[in-house]
Coordinates of C-alpha atoms and ligand atoms in Angstrom, one line a residue:
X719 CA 13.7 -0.4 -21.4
X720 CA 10.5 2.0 -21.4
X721 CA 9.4 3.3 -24.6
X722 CA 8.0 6.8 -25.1
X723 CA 5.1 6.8 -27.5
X724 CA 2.0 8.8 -26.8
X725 CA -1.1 6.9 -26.6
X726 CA -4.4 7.4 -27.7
X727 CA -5.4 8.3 -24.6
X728 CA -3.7 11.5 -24.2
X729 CA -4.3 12.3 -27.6
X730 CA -8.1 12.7 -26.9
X731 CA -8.6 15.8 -24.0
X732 CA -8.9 12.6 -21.8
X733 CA -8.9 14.9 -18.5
X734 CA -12.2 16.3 -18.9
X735 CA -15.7 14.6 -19.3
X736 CA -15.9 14.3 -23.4
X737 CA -17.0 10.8 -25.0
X738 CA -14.7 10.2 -28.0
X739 CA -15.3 11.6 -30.9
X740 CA -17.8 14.4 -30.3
X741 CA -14.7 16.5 -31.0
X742 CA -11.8 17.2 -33.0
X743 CA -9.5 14.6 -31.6
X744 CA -6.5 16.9 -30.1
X745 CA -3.1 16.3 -31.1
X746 CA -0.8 15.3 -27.4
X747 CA 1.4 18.2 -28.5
X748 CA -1.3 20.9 -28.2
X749 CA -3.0 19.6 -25.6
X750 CA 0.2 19.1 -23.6
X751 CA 1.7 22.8 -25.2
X752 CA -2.0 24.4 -23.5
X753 CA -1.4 23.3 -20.3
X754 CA 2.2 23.8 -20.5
X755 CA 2.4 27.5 -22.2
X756 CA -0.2 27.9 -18.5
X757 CA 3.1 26.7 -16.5
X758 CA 5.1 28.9 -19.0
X759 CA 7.1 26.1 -19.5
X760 CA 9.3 25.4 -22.8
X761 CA 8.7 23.8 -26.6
X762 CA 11.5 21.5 -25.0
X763 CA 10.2 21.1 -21.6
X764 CA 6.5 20.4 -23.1
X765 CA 8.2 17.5 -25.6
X766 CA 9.9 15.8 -22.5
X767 CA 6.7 16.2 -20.5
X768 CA 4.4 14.5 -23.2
X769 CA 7.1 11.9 -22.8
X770 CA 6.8 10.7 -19.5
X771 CA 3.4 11.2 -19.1
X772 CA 2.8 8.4 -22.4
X773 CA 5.2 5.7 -21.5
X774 CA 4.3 2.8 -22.9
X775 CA 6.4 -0.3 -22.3
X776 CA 7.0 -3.1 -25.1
X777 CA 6.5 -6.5 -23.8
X778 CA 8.3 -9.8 -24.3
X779 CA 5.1 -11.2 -26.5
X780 CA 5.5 -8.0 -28.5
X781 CA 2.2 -6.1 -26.9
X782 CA 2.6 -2.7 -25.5
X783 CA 1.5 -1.5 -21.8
X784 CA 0.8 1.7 -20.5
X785 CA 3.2 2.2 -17.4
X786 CA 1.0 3.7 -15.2
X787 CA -1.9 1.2 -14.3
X788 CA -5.2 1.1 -12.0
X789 CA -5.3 -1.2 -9.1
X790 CA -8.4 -2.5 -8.4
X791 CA -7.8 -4.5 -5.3
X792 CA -10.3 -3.0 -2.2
X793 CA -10.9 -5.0 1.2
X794 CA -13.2 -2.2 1.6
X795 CA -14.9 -1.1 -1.4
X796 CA -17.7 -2.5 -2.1
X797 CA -17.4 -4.3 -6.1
X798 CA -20.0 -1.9 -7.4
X799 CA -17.8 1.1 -5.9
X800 CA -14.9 -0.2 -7.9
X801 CA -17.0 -0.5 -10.8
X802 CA -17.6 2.9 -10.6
X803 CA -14.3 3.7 -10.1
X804 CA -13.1 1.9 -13.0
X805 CA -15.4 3.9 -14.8
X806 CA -14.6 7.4 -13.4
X807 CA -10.8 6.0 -14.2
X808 CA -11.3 5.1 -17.9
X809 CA -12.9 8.7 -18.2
X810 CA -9.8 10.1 -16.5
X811 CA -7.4 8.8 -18.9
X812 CA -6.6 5.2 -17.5
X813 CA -5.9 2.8 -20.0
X814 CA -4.2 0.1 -18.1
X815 CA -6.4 -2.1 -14.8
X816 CA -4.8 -4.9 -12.8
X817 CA -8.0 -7.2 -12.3
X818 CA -8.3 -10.4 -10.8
X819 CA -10.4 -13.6 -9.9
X820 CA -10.0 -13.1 -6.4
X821 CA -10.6 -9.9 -6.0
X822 CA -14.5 -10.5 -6.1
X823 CA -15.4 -7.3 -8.5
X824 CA -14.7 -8.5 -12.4
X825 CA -18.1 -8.6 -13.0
X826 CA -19.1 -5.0 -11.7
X827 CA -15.5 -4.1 -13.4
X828 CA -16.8 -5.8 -16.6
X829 CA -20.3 -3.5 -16.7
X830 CA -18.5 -0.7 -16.6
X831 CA -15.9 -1.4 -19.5
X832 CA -19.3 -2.1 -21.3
X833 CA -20.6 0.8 -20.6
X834 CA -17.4 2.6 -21.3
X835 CA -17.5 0.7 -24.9
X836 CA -21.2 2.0 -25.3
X837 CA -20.6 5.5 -24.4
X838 CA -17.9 5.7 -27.0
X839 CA -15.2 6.6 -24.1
X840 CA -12.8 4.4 -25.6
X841 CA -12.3 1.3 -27.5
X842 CA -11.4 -2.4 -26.4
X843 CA -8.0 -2.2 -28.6
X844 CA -7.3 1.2 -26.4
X845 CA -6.8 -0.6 -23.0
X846 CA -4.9 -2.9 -21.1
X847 CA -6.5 -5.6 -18.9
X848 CA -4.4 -7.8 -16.7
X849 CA -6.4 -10.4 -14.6
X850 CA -4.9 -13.8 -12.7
X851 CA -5.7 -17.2 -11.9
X852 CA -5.3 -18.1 -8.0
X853 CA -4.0 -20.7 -6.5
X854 CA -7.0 -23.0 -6.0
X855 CA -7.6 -23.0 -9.8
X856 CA -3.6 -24.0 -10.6
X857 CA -5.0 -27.4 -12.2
X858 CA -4.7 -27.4 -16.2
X859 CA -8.3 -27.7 -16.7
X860 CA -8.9 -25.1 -13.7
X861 CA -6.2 -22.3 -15.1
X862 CA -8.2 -22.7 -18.8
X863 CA -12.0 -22.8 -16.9
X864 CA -11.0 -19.8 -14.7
X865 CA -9.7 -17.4 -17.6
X866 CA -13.0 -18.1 -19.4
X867 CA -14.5 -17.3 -16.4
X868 CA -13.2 -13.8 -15.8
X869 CA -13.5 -13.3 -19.7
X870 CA -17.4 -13.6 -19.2
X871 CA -17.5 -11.6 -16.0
X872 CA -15.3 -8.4 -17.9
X873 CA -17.3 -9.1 -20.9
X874 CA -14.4 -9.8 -23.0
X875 CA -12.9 -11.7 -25.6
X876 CA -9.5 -11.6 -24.8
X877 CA -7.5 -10.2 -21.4
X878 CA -4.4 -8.2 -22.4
X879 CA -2.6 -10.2 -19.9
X880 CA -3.4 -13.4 -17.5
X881 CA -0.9 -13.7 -14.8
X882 CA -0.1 -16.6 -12.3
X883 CA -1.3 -14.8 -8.9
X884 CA 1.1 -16.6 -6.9
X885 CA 3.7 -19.4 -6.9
X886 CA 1.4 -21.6 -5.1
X887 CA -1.1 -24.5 -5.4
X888 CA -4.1 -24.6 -3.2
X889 CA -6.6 -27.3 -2.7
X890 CA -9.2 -26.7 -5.8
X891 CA -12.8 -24.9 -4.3
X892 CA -14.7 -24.3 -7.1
X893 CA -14.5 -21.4 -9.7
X894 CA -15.9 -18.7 -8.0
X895 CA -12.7 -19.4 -5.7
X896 CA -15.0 -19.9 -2.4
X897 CA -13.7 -19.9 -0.3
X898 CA -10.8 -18.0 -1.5
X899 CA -8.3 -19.9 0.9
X900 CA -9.0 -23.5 1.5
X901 CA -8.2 -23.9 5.3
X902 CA -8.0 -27.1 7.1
X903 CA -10.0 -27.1 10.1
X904 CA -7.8 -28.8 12.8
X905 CA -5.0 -27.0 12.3
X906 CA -6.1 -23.8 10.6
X907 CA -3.6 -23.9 8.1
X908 CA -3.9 -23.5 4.2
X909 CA -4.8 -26.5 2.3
X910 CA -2.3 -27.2 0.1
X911 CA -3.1 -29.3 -3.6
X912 CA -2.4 -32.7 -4.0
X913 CA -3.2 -33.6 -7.3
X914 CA 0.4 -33.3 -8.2
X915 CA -0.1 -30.0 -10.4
X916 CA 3.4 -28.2 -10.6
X917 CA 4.2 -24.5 -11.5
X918 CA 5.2 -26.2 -15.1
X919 CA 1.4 -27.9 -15.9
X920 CA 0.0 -24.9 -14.7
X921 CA 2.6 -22.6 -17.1
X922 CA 1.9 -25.0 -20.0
X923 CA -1.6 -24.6 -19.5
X924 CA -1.2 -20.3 -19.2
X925 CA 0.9 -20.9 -22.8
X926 CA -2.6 -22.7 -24.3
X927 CA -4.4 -19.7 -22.9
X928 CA -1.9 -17.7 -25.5
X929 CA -2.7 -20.3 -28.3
X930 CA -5.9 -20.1 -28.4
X931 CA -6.4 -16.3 -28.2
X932 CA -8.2 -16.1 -24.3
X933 CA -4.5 -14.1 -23.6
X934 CA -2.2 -11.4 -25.7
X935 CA 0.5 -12.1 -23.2
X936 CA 1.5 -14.0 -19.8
X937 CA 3.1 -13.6 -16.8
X938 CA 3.4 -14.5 -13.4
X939 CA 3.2 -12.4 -10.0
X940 CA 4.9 -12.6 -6.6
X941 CA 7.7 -15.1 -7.6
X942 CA 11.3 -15.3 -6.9
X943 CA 14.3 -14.9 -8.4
X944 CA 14.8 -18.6 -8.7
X945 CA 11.2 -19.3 -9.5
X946 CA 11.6 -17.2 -12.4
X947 CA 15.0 -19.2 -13.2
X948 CA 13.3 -22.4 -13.2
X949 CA 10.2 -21.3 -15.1
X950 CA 12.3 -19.6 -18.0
X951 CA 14.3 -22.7 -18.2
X952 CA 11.4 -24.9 -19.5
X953 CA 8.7 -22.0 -20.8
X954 CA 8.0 -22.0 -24.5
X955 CA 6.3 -18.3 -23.6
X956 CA 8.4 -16.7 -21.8
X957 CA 6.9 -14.5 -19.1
X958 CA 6.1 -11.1 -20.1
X959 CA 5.7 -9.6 -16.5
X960 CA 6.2 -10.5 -12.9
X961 CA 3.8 -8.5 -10.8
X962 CA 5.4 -7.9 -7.2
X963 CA 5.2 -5.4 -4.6
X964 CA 7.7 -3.2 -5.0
X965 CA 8.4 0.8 -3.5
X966 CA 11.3 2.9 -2.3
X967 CA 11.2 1.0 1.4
X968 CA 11.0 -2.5 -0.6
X969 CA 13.1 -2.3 -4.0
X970 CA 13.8 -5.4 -5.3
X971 CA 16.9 -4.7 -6.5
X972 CA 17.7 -8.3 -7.1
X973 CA 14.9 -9.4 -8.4
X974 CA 14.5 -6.4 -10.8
X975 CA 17.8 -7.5 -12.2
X976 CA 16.9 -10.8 -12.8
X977 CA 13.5 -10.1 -14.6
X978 CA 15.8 -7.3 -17.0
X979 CA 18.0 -9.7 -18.1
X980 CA 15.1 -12.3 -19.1
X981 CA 13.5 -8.9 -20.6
X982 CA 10.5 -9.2 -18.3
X983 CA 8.7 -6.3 -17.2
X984 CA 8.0 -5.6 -13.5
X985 CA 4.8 -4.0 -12.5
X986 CA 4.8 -2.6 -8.5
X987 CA 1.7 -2.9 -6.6
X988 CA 1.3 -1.5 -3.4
X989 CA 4.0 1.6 -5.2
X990 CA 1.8 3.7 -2.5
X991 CA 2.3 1.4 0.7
X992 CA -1.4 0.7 0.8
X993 CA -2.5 3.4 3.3
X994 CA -5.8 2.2 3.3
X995 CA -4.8 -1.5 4.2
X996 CA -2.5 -1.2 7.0
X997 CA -1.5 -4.1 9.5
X998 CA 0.3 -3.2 13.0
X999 CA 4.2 -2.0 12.9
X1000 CA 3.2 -1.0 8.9
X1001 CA 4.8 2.2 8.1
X1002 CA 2.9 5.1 6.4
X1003 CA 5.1 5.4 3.3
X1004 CA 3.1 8.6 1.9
X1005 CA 3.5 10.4 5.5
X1006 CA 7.5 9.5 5.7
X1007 CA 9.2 13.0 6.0
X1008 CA 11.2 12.2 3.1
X1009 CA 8.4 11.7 0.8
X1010 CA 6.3 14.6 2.3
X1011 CA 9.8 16.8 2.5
X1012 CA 10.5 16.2 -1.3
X1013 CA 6.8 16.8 -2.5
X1014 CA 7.1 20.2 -0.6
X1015 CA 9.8 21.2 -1.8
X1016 CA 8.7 20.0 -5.5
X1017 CA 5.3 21.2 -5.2
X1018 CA 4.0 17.5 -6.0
X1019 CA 1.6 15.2 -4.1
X1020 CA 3.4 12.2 -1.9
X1021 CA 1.6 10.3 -4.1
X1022 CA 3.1 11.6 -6.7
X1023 CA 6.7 11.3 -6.0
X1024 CA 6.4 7.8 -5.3
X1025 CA 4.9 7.3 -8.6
X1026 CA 7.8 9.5 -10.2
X1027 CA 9.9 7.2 -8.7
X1028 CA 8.5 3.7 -10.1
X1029 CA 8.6 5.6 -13.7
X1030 CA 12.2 6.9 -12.5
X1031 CA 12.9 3.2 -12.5
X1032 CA 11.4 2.2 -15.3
X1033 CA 8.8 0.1 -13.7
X1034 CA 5.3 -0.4 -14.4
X1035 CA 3.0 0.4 -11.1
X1036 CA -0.6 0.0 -11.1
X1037 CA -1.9 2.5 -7.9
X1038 CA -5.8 1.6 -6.7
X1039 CA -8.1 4.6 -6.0
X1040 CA -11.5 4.6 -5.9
X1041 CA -11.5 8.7 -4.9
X1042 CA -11.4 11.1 -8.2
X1043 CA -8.8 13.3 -6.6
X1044 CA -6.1 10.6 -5.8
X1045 CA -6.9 9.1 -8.8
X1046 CA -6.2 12.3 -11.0
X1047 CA -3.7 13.2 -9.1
X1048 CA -1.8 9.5 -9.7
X1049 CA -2.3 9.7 -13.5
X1050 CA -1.4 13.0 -14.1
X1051 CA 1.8 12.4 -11.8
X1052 CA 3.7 15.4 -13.6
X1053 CA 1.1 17.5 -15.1
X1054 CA 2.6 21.0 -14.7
X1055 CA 6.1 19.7 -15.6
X1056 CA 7.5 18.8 -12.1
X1057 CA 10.1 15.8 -12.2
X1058 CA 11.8 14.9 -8.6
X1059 CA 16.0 15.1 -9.8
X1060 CA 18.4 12.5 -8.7
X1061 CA 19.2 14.1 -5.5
X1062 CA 15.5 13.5 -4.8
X1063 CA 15.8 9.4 -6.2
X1064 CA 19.0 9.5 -4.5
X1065 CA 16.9 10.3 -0.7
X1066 CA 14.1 8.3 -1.5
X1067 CA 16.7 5.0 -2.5
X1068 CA 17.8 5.3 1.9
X1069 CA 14.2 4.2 2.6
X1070 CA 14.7 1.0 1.9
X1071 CA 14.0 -1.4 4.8
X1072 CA 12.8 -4.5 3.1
X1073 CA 9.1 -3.7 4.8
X1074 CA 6.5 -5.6 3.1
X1075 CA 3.1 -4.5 3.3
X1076 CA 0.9 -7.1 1.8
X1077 CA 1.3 -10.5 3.1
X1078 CA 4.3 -10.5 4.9
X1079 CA 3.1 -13.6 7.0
X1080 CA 0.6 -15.1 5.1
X1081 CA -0.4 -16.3 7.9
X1082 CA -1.8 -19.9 6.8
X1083 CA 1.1 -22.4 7.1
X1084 CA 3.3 -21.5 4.2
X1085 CA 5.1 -18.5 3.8
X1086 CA 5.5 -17.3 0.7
X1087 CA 8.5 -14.9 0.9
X1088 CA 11.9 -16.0 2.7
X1089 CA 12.6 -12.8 4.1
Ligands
NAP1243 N1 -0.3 -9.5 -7.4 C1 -0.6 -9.3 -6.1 O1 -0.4 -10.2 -5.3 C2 -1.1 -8.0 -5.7 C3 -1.1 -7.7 -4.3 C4 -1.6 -6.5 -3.9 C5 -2.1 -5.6 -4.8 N2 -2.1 -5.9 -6.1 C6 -2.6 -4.9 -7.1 O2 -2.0 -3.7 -7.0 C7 -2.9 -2.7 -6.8 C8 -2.3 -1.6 -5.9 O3 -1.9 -2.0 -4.7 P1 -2.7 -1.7 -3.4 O4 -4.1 -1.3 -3.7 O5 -2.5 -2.8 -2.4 O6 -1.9 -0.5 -2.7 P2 -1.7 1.0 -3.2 O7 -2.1 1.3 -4.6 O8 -0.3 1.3 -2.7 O9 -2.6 1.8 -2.2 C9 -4.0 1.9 -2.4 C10 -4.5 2.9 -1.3 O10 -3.9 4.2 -1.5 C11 -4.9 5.2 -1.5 N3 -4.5 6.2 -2.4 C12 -4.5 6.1 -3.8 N4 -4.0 7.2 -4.3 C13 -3.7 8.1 -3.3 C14 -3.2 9.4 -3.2 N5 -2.8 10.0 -4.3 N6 -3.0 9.9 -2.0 C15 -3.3 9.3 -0.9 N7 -3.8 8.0 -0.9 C16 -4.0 7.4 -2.1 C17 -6.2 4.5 -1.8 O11 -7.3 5.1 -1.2 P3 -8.5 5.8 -2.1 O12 -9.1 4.6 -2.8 O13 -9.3 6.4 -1.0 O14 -7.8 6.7 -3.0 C18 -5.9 3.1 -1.2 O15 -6.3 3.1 0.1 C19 -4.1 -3.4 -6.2 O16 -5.3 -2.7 -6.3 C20 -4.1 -4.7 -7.0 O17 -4.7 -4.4 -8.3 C21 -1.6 -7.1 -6.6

């Protein structure tokens, strides 16, 4: 169950362009009661507001995560564009990124947490880093090699969070993952491992990660109901989070109960339907005439409402922008106290299709998803 605390973040006038420190840290209450006596909103209304704009979610290890992450997954933008946009997004108010091996960009990501660090814009115990081994590095020795590897591309000591990218082992590469998928020329399908490494070596080997202080938590991303079954049975860490793709056309409902009962939290990417990454017969789930009909009438963003919905859940979702105004816009998803109502949840619930937008085939000689 999400937990309202403020954090840090929103306590420091973290929309506007001010390294920490070079002013009398605001409390959230005045900033918040500023911007809401604007919207001549109330005492009460401002309280509720500061509310759901801090969730923070306690994990199964004990750690706490902000709900509302930044995705920085691009098959576009260049690394050093999301570098910058990491950046622009720690300035902004973000506190929680969703990194990972192979997205190709940990090391720009990494200069600009640095730089962040340097400026004063915030401190390492003030964020949340998730980043994930992939399946060519599933092997014991690979999982350990890889983290250490991304730690030295973020420049850290630690991630918040290192997460099983998916339930699947690939042929090792090397540890720069190149190629990312391991194909096998004659028949052009994925190269699966054969060393004999199961989802239990590579979990044991996730737990040592915990042990020796390279992770805060772990997880996993992209598995099933009975993959989760199966790993819980045997895991002496239990999984904090599963990371799946997860919005009002695809909701998981099964899956979602399965990860509350085993207390682990789910984070949604693609909670915006990844506009900018879309494959033939993909809906646009920002343009539906629900979405677009309810931010009218709210006076929100599409954007935003699908975001109100993931918090309306209680999920975690972790939106990629590498544009200032959608990236504002995500974070500050109920600035001027506007909350769709249940009638709205209610409308946005009948979009459910089971549509999948990222890797629906997969497209290599194993599919990953049975629906
Ligand atoms: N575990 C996994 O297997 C897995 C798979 C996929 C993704 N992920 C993670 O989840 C993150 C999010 O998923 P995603 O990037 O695929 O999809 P997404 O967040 O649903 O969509 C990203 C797209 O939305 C656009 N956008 C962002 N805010 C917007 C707004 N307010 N209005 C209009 N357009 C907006 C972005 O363009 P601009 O940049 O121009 O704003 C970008 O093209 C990824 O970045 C990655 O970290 C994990």
């Amino acid at each position: 169950m999400a937990e309202f605390t403020p954090p840090r973040s929103f306590a420091t006038g973290n929309l506007h362009d001010t390294p920490r420190g070079s002013q009398r840290p605001t409390s959230p209450a005045s900033t918040m009661r500023k911007e809401c006596s604007a919207a001549a909103v109330s005492e009460k209304a401002a309280i509720a507001l500061i509310s759901r704009l801090a969730v923070q979610m306690t994990l199964q290890s004990g750690y706490r995560m902000p709900a509302l992450g930044f995705g920085t997954y691009s098959n576009s933008d260049s690394p050093s564009v999301m570098g910058d946009a990491v950046y622009a997004a720690v300035k902004v108010g973000y506190r929680h990124f969703d990194c990972a091996e192979s997205y190709k960009n940990e090391a720009a990501i990494g200069s600009s947490l640095e730089r962040c660090f340097r400026e004063g814009l915030v401190e390492r115990s003030e964020l949340f880093i998730t980043s994930k081994v992939w399946q060519t590095n599933h092997d014991p020795e690979n999982v350990y090699a890889a983290c250490k590897n991304t730690l030295s591309n973020l420049n850290l000591t630690h991630v918040d969070c290192y997460l099983i990218h998916w339930p699947l082992a690939w042929e090792h590469t090397n540890l720069e993952c190149e190629p990312l998928i391991p194909t096998d020329g004659s028949t052009g399908c994925v190269t699966m491992s054969t060393s004999g490494c199961s989802i239990q070596d590579t979990w044991r080997a996730m737990e040592r990660l915990v042990d020796d202080g390279l992770a805060n938590s772990i997880g996993v991303s992209n598995f099933s109901s009975s993959q989760l079954a199966d790993l819980v049975s045997y895991a002496r860490i239990t999984p904090s989070i599963n990371q799946i793709e997860c919005h009002p056309m695809l909701p998981q409902h099964n899956l979602r109960k399965m990860c509350k009962i085993n207390n682990i939290k789910v984070v949604s990417y693609a909670p915006l339907g990844r506009p900018g990454n879309l494959h033939e017969g993909d809906p646009m789930l920002l343009q539906h005439p629900v979405v677009v009909r309810i931010a009218e009438e709210k006076g929100l963003t599409s954007g935003q409402v699908l975001l109100q919905w993931q918090m309306d859940k209680g999920l975690a979702a972790i939106p990629k922008s590498t544009n200032f105004e959608h990236m504002t816009e995500n974070l500050s998803l109920d600035k001027l106290g506007k909350w769709i109502d249940s009638n709205d949840i209610n409308a946005l619930d009948t979009l459910e299709t089971c549509h999948r937008f990222c890797n629906k085939k997969w497209n290599y000689g194993c599919l990953v998803f049975d629906d």
